[in-house]
PDB file of C-alpha atoms in Angstrom:
ATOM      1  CA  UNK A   1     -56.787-138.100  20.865  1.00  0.00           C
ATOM      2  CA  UNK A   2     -54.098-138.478  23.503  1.00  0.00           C
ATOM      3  CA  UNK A   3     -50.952-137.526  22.500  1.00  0.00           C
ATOM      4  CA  UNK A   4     -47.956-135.227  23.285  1.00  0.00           C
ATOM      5  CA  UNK A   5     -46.127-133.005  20.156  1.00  0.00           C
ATOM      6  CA  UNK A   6     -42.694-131.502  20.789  1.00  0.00           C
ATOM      7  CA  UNK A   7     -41.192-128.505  19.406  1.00  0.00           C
ATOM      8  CA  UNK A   8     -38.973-128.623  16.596  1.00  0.00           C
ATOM      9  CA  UNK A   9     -35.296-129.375  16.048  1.00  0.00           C
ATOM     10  CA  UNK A  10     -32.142-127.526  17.663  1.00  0.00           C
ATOM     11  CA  UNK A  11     -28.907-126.391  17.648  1.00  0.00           C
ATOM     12  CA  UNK A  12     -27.071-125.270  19.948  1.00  0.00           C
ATOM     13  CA  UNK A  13     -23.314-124.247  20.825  1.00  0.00           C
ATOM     14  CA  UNK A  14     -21.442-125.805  23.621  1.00  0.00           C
ATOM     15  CA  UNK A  15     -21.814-123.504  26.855  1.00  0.00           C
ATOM     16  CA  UNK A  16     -25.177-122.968  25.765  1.00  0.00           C
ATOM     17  CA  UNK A  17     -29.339-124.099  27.447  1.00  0.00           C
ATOM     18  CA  UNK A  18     -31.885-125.027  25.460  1.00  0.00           C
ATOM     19  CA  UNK A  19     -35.499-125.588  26.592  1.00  0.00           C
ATOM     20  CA  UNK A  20     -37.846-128.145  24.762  1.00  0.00           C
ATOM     21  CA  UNK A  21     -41.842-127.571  24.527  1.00  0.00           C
ATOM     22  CA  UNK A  22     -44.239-130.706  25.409  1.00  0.00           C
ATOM     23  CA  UNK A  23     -47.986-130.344  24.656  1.00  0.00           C
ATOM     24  CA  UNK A  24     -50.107-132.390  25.937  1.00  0.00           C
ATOM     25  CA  UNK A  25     -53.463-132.763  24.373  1.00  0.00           C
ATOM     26  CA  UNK A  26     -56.591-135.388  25.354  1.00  0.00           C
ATOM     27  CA  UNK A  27     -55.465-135.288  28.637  1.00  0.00           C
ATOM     28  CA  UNK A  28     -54.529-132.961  31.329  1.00  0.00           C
ATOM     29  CA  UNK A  29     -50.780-133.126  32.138  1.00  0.00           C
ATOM     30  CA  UNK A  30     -50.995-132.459  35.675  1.00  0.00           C
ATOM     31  CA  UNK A  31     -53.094-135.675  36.311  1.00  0.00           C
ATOM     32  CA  UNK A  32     -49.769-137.892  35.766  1.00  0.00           C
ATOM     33  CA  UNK A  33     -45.936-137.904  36.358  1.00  0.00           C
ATOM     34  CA  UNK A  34     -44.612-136.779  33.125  1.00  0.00           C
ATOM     35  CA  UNK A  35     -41.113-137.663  31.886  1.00  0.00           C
ATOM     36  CA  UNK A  36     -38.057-136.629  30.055  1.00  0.00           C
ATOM     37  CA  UNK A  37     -36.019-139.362  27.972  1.00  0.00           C
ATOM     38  CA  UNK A  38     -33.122-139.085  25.492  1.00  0.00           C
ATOM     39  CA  UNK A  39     -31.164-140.958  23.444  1.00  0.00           C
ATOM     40  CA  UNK A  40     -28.126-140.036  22.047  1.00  0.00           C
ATOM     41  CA  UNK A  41     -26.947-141.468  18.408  1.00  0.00           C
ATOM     42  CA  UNK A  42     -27.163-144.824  17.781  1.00  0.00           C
ATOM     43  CA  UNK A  43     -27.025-145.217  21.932  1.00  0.00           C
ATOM     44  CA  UNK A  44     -29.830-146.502  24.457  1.00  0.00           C
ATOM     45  CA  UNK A  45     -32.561-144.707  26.097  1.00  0.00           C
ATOM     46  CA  UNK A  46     -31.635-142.691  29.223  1.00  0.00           C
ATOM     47  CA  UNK A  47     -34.460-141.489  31.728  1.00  0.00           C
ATOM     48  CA  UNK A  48     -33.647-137.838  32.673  1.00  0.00           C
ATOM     49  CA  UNK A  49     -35.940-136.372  34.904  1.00  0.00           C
ATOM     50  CA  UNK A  50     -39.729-136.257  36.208  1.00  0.00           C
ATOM     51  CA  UNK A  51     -42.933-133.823  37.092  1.00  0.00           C
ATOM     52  CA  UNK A  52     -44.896-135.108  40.109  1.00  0.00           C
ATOM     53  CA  UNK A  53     -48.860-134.731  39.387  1.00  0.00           C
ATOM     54  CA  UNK A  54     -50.368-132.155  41.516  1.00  0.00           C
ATOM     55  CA  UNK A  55     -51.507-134.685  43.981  1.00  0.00           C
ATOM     56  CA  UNK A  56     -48.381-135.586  44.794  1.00  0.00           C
ATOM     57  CA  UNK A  57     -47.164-131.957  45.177  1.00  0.00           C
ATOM     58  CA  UNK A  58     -46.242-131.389  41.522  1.00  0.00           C
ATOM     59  CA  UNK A  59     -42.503-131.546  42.535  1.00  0.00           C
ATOM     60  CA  UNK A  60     -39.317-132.296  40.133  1.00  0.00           C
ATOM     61  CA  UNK A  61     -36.982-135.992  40.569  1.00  0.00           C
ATOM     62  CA  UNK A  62     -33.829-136.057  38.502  1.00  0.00           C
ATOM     63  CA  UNK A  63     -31.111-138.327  37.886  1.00  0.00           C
ATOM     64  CA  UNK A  64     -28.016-137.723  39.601  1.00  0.00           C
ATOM     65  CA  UNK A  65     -25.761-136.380  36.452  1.00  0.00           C
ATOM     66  CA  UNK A  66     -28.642-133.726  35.084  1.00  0.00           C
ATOM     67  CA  UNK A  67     -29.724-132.722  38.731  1.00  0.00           C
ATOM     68  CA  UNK A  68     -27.389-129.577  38.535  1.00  0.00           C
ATOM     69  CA  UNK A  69     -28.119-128.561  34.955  1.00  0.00           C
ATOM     70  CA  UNK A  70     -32.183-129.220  34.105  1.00  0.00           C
ATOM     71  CA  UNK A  71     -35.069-127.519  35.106  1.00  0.00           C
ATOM     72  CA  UNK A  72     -38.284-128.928  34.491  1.00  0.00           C
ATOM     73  CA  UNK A  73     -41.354-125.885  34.028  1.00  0.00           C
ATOM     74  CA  UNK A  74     -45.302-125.749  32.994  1.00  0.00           C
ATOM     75  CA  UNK A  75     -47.968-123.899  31.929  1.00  0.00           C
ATOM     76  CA  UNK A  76     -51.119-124.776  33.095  1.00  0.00           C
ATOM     77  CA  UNK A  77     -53.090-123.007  30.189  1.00  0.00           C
ATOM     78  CA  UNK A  78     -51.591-124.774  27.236  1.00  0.00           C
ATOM     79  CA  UNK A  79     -51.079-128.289  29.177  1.00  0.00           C
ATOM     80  CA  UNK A  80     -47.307-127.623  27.994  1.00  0.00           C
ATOM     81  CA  UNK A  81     -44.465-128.786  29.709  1.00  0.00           C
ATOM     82  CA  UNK A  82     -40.993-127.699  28.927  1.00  0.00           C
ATOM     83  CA  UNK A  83     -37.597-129.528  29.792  1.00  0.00           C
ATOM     84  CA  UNK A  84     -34.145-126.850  29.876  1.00  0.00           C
ATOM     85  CA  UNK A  85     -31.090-128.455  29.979  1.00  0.00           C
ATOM     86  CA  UNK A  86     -28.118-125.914  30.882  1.00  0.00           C
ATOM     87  CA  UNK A  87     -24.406-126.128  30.141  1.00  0.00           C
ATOM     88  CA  UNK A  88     -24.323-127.956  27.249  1.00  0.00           C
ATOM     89  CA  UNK A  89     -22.003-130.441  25.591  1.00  0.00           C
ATOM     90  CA  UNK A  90     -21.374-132.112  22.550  1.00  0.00           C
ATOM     91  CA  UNK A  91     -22.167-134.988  24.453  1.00  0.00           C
ATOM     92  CA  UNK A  92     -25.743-133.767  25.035  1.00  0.00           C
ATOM     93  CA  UNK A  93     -26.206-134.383  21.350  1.00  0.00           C
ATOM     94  CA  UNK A  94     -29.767-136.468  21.061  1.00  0.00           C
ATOM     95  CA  UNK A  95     -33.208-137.018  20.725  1.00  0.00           C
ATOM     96  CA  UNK A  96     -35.141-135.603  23.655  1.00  0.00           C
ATOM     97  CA  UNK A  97     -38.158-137.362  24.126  1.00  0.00           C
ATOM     98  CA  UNK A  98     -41.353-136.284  26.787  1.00  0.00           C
ATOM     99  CA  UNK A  99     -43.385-138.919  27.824  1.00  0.00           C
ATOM    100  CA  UNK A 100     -46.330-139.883  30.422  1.00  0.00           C
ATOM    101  CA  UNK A 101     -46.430-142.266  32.706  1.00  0.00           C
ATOM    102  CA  UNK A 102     -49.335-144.901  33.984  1.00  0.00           C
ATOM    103  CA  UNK A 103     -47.288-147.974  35.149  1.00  0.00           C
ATOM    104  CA  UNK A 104     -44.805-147.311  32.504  1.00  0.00           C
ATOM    105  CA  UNK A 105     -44.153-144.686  29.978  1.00  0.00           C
ATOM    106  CA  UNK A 106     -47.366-144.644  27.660  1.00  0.00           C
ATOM    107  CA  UNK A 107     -47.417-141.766  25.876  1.00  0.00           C
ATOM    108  CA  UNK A 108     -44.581-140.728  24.277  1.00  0.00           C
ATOM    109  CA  UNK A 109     -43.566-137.237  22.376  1.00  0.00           C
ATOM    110  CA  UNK A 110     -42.245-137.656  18.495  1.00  0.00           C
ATOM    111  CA  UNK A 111     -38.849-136.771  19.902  1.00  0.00           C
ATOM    112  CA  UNK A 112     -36.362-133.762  19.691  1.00  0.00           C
ATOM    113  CA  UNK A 113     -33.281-133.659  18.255  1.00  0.00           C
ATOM    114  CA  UNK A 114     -30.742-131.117  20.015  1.00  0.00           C
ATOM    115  CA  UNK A 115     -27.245-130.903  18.513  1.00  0.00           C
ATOM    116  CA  UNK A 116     -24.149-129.364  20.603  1.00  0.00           C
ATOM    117  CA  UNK A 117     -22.529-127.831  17.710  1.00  0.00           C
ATOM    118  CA  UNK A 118     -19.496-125.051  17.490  1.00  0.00           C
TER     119      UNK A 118
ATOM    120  CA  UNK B   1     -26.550-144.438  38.445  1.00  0.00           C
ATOM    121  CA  UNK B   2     -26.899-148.439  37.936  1.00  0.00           C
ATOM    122  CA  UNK B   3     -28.941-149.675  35.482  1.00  0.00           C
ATOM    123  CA  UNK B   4     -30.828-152.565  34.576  1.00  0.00           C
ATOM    124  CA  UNK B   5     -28.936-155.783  32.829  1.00  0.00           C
ATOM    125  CA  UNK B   6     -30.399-156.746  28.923  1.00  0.00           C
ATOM    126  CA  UNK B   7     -28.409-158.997  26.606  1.00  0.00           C
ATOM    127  CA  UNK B   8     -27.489-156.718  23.568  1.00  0.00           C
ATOM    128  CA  UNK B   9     -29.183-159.527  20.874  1.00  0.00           C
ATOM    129  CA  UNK B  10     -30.800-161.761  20.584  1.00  0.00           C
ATOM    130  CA  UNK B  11     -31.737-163.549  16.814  1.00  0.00           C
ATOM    131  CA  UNK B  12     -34.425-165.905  15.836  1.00  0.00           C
ATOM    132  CA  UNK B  13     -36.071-167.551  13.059  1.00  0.00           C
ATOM    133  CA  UNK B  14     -39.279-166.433  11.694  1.00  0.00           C
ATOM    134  CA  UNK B  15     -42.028-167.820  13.489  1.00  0.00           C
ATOM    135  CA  UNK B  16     -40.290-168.923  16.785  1.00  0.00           C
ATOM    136  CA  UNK B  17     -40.599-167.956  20.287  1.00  0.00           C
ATOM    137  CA  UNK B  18     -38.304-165.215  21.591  1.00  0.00           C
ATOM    138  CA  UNK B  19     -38.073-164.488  25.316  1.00  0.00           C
ATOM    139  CA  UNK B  20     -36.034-161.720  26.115  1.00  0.00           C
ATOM    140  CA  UNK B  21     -34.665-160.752  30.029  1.00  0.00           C
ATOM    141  CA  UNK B  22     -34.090-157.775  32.232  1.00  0.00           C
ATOM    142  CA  UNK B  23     -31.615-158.040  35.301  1.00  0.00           C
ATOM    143  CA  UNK B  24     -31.844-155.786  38.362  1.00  0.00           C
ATOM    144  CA  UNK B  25     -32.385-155.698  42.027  1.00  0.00           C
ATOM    145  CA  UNK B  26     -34.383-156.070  44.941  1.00  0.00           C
ATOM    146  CA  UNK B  27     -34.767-151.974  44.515  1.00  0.00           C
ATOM    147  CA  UNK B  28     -36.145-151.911  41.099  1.00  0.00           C
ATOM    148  CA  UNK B  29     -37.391-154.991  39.351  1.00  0.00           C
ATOM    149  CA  UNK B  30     -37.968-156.845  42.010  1.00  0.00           C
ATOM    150  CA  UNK B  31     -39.593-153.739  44.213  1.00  0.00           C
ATOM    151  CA  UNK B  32     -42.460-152.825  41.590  1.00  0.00           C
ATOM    152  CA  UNK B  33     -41.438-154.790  38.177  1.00  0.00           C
ATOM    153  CA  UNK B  34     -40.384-153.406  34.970  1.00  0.00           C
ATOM    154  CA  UNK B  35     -42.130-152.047  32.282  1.00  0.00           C
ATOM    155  CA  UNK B  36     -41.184-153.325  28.984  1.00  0.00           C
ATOM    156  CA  UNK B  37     -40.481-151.049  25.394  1.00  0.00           C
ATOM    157  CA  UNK B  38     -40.534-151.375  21.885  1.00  0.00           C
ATOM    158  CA  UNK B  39     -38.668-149.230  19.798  1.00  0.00           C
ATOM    159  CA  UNK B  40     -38.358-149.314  15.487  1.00  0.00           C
ATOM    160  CA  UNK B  41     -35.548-146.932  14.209  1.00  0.00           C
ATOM    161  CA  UNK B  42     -36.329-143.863  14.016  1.00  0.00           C
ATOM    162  CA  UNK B  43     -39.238-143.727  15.886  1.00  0.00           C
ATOM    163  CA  UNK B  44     -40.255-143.303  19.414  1.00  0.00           C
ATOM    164  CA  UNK B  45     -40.604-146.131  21.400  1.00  0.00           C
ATOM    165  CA  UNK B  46     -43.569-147.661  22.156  1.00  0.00           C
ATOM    166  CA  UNK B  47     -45.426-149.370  25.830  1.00  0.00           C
ATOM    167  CA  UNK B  48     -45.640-153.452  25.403  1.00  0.00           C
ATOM    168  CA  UNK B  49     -46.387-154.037  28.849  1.00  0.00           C
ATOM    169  CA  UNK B  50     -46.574-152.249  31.802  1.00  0.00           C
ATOM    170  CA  UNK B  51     -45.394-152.822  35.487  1.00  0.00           C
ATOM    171  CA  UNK B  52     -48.701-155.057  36.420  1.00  0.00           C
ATOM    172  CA  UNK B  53     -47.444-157.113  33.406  1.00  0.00           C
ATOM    173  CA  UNK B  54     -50.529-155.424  31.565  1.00  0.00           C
ATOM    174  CA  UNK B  55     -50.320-155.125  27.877  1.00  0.00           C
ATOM    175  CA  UNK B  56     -52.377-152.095  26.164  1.00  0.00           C
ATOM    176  CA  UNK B  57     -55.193-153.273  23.699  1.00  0.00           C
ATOM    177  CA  UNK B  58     -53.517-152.371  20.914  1.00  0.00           C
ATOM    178  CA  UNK B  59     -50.812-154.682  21.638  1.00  0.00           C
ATOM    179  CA  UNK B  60     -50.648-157.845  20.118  1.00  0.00           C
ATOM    180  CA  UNK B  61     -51.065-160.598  22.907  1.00  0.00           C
ATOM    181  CA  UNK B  62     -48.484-162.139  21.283  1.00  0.00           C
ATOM    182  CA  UNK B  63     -46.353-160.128  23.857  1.00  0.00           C
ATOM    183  CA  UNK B  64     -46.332-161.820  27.322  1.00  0.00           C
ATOM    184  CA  UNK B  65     -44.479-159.964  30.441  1.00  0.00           C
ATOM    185  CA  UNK B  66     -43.589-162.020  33.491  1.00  0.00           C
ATOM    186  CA  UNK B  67     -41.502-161.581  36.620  1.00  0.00           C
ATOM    187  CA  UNK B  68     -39.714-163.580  38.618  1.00  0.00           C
ATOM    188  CA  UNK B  69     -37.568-162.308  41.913  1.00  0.00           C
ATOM    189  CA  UNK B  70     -35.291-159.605  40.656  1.00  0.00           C
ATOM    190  CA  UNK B  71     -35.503-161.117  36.825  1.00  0.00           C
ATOM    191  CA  UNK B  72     -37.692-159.778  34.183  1.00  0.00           C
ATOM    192  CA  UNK B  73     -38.430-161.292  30.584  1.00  0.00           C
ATOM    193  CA  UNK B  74     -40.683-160.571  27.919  1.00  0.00           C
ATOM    194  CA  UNK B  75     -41.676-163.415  25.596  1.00  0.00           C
ATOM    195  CA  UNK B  76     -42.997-162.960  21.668  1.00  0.00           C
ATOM    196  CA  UNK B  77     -44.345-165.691  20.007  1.00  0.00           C
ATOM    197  CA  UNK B  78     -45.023-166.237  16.245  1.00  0.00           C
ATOM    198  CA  UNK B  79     -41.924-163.842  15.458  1.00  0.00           C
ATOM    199  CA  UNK B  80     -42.399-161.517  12.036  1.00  0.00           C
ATOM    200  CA  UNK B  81     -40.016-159.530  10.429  1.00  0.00           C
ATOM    201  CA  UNK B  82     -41.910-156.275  12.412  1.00  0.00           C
ATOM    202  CA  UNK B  83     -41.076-157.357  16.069  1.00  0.00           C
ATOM    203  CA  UNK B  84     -37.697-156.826  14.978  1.00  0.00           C
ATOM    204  CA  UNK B  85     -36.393-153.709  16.908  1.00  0.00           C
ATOM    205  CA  UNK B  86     -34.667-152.676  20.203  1.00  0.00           C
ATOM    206  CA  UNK B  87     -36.408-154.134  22.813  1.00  0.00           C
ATOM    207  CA  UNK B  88     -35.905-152.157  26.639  1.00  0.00           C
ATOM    208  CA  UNK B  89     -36.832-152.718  30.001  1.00  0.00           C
ATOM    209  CA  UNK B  90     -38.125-149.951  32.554  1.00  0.00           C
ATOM    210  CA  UNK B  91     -38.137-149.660  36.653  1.00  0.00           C
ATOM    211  CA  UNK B  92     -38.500-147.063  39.395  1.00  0.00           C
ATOM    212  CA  UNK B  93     -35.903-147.619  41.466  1.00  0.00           C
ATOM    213  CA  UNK B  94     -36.995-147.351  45.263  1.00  0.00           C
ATOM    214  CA  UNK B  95     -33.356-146.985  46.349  1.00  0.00           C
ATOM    215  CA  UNK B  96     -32.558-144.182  44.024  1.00  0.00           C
ATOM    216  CA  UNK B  97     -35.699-142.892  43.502  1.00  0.00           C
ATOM    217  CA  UNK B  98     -34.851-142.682  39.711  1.00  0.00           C
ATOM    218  CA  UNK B  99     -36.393-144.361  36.928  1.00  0.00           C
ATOM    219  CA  UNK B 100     -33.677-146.897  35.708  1.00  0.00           C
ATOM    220  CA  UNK B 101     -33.376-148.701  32.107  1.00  0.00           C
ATOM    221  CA  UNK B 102     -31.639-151.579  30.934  1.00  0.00           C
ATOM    222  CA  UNK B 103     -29.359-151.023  27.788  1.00  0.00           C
ATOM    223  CA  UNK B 104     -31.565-152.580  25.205  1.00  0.00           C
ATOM    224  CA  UNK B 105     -31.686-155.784  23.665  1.00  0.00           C
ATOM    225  CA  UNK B 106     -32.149-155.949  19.526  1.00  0.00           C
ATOM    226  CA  UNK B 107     -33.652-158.684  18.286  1.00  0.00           C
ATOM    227  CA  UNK B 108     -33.345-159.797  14.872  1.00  0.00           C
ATOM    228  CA  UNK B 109     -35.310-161.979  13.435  1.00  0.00           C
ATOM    229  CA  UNK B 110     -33.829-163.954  10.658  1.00  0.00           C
TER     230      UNK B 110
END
């Protein structure tokens, strides 16, 4: 069965990173450009940042206001990818989602929720 | 970054035909077309159509994608009370090389 399961629920204080598991199972991750999503409360969806497949180098694409403060990393052996986002703010409150992409995003994660909280 | 253009609602009765549309540029839409999204409160979205205007099989061909220049719209037929949700388009933007997304459209069907 394809699908991806994210790891559970955080909170974090401001100032602080947290990094958010994606496994990948029925499928091996490095076969497609894998995503990062979130959407804040009651907001819209916002893309984040991308993993190249390894045929097209396996690099990392980010937008412009995360490209300073997320790092994207894998393991191979548990077809997990994990998203860190650095620096955090209360704005950063919301659901983190992973997904894959074939044409369009897929596969998608259960979500994430990561609150910036003192 | 600029985004893609989606009216915020839309409403229709039960049973009509709702066509809903996606604004953006030569760089995005009109470069390699959107990809369209489905998502119910609380719950992840979900892929209605891809950018080849493809639909996966376990979508309800009730959901037609089409394209048109730098336009996008996604038309549902036979409306029921479960294709109300937040409805959003997708598009790699050439220019940017980012993925871009319009804000959302909810439809309510009444």
């Amino acid at each position: 069965q394809v699908q991806l399961v994210q790891s559970a629920a955080e909170v974090k204080k401001p100032g602080a990173s947290v990094k958010v598991s994606c496994e990948a199972s029925g499928f091996t991750f490095t076969n497609y450009y894998m995503h990062w999503v979130r959407q804040a409360p009651g907001q819209g969806l916002e893309w984040m940042t991308m993993l190249s497949p390894s045929r097209d180098g396996g690099g990392t694409t980010s937008a412009r206001k995360f490209r300073h403060r997320v790092t994207l990393t894998s393991d191979t052996s548990t077809n997990t990818v994990y998203m860190e986002l650095s620096s955090l703010t209360y704005e950063d409150t919301a659901v983190y989602f992973c997904a894959r992409e074939v044409e369009g995003f897929d596969v998608w994660g259960q979500g994430t929720m990561v609150t910036v909280s003192s | 970054q600029a985004g893609l253009t989606q009216p915020p609602s839309v409403s229709k009765d039960l049973g009509q035909t709702a066509t809903l549309t996606c604004t953006g540029d030569s760089n995005n839409v009109g470069y390699q077309g959107v990809a369209w999204l489905q998502q119910h409160q609380g719950h992840p979205p979900k892929l209605l159509s891809n950018r080849q205007n493809g639909r996966p099989s376990e979508i309800s061909d009730r959901f037609s994608a089409s394209r048109s220049g730098n336009s996008a719209s996604l038309t549902i037929t036979g409306l029921q009370t479960e294709d109300e949700a937040d409805y959003y388009c997708s598009a790699w933007d050439n220019s940017l090389s980012v993925w871009v997304l319009g804000g959302g459209t909810k439809l309510t069907v009444l």
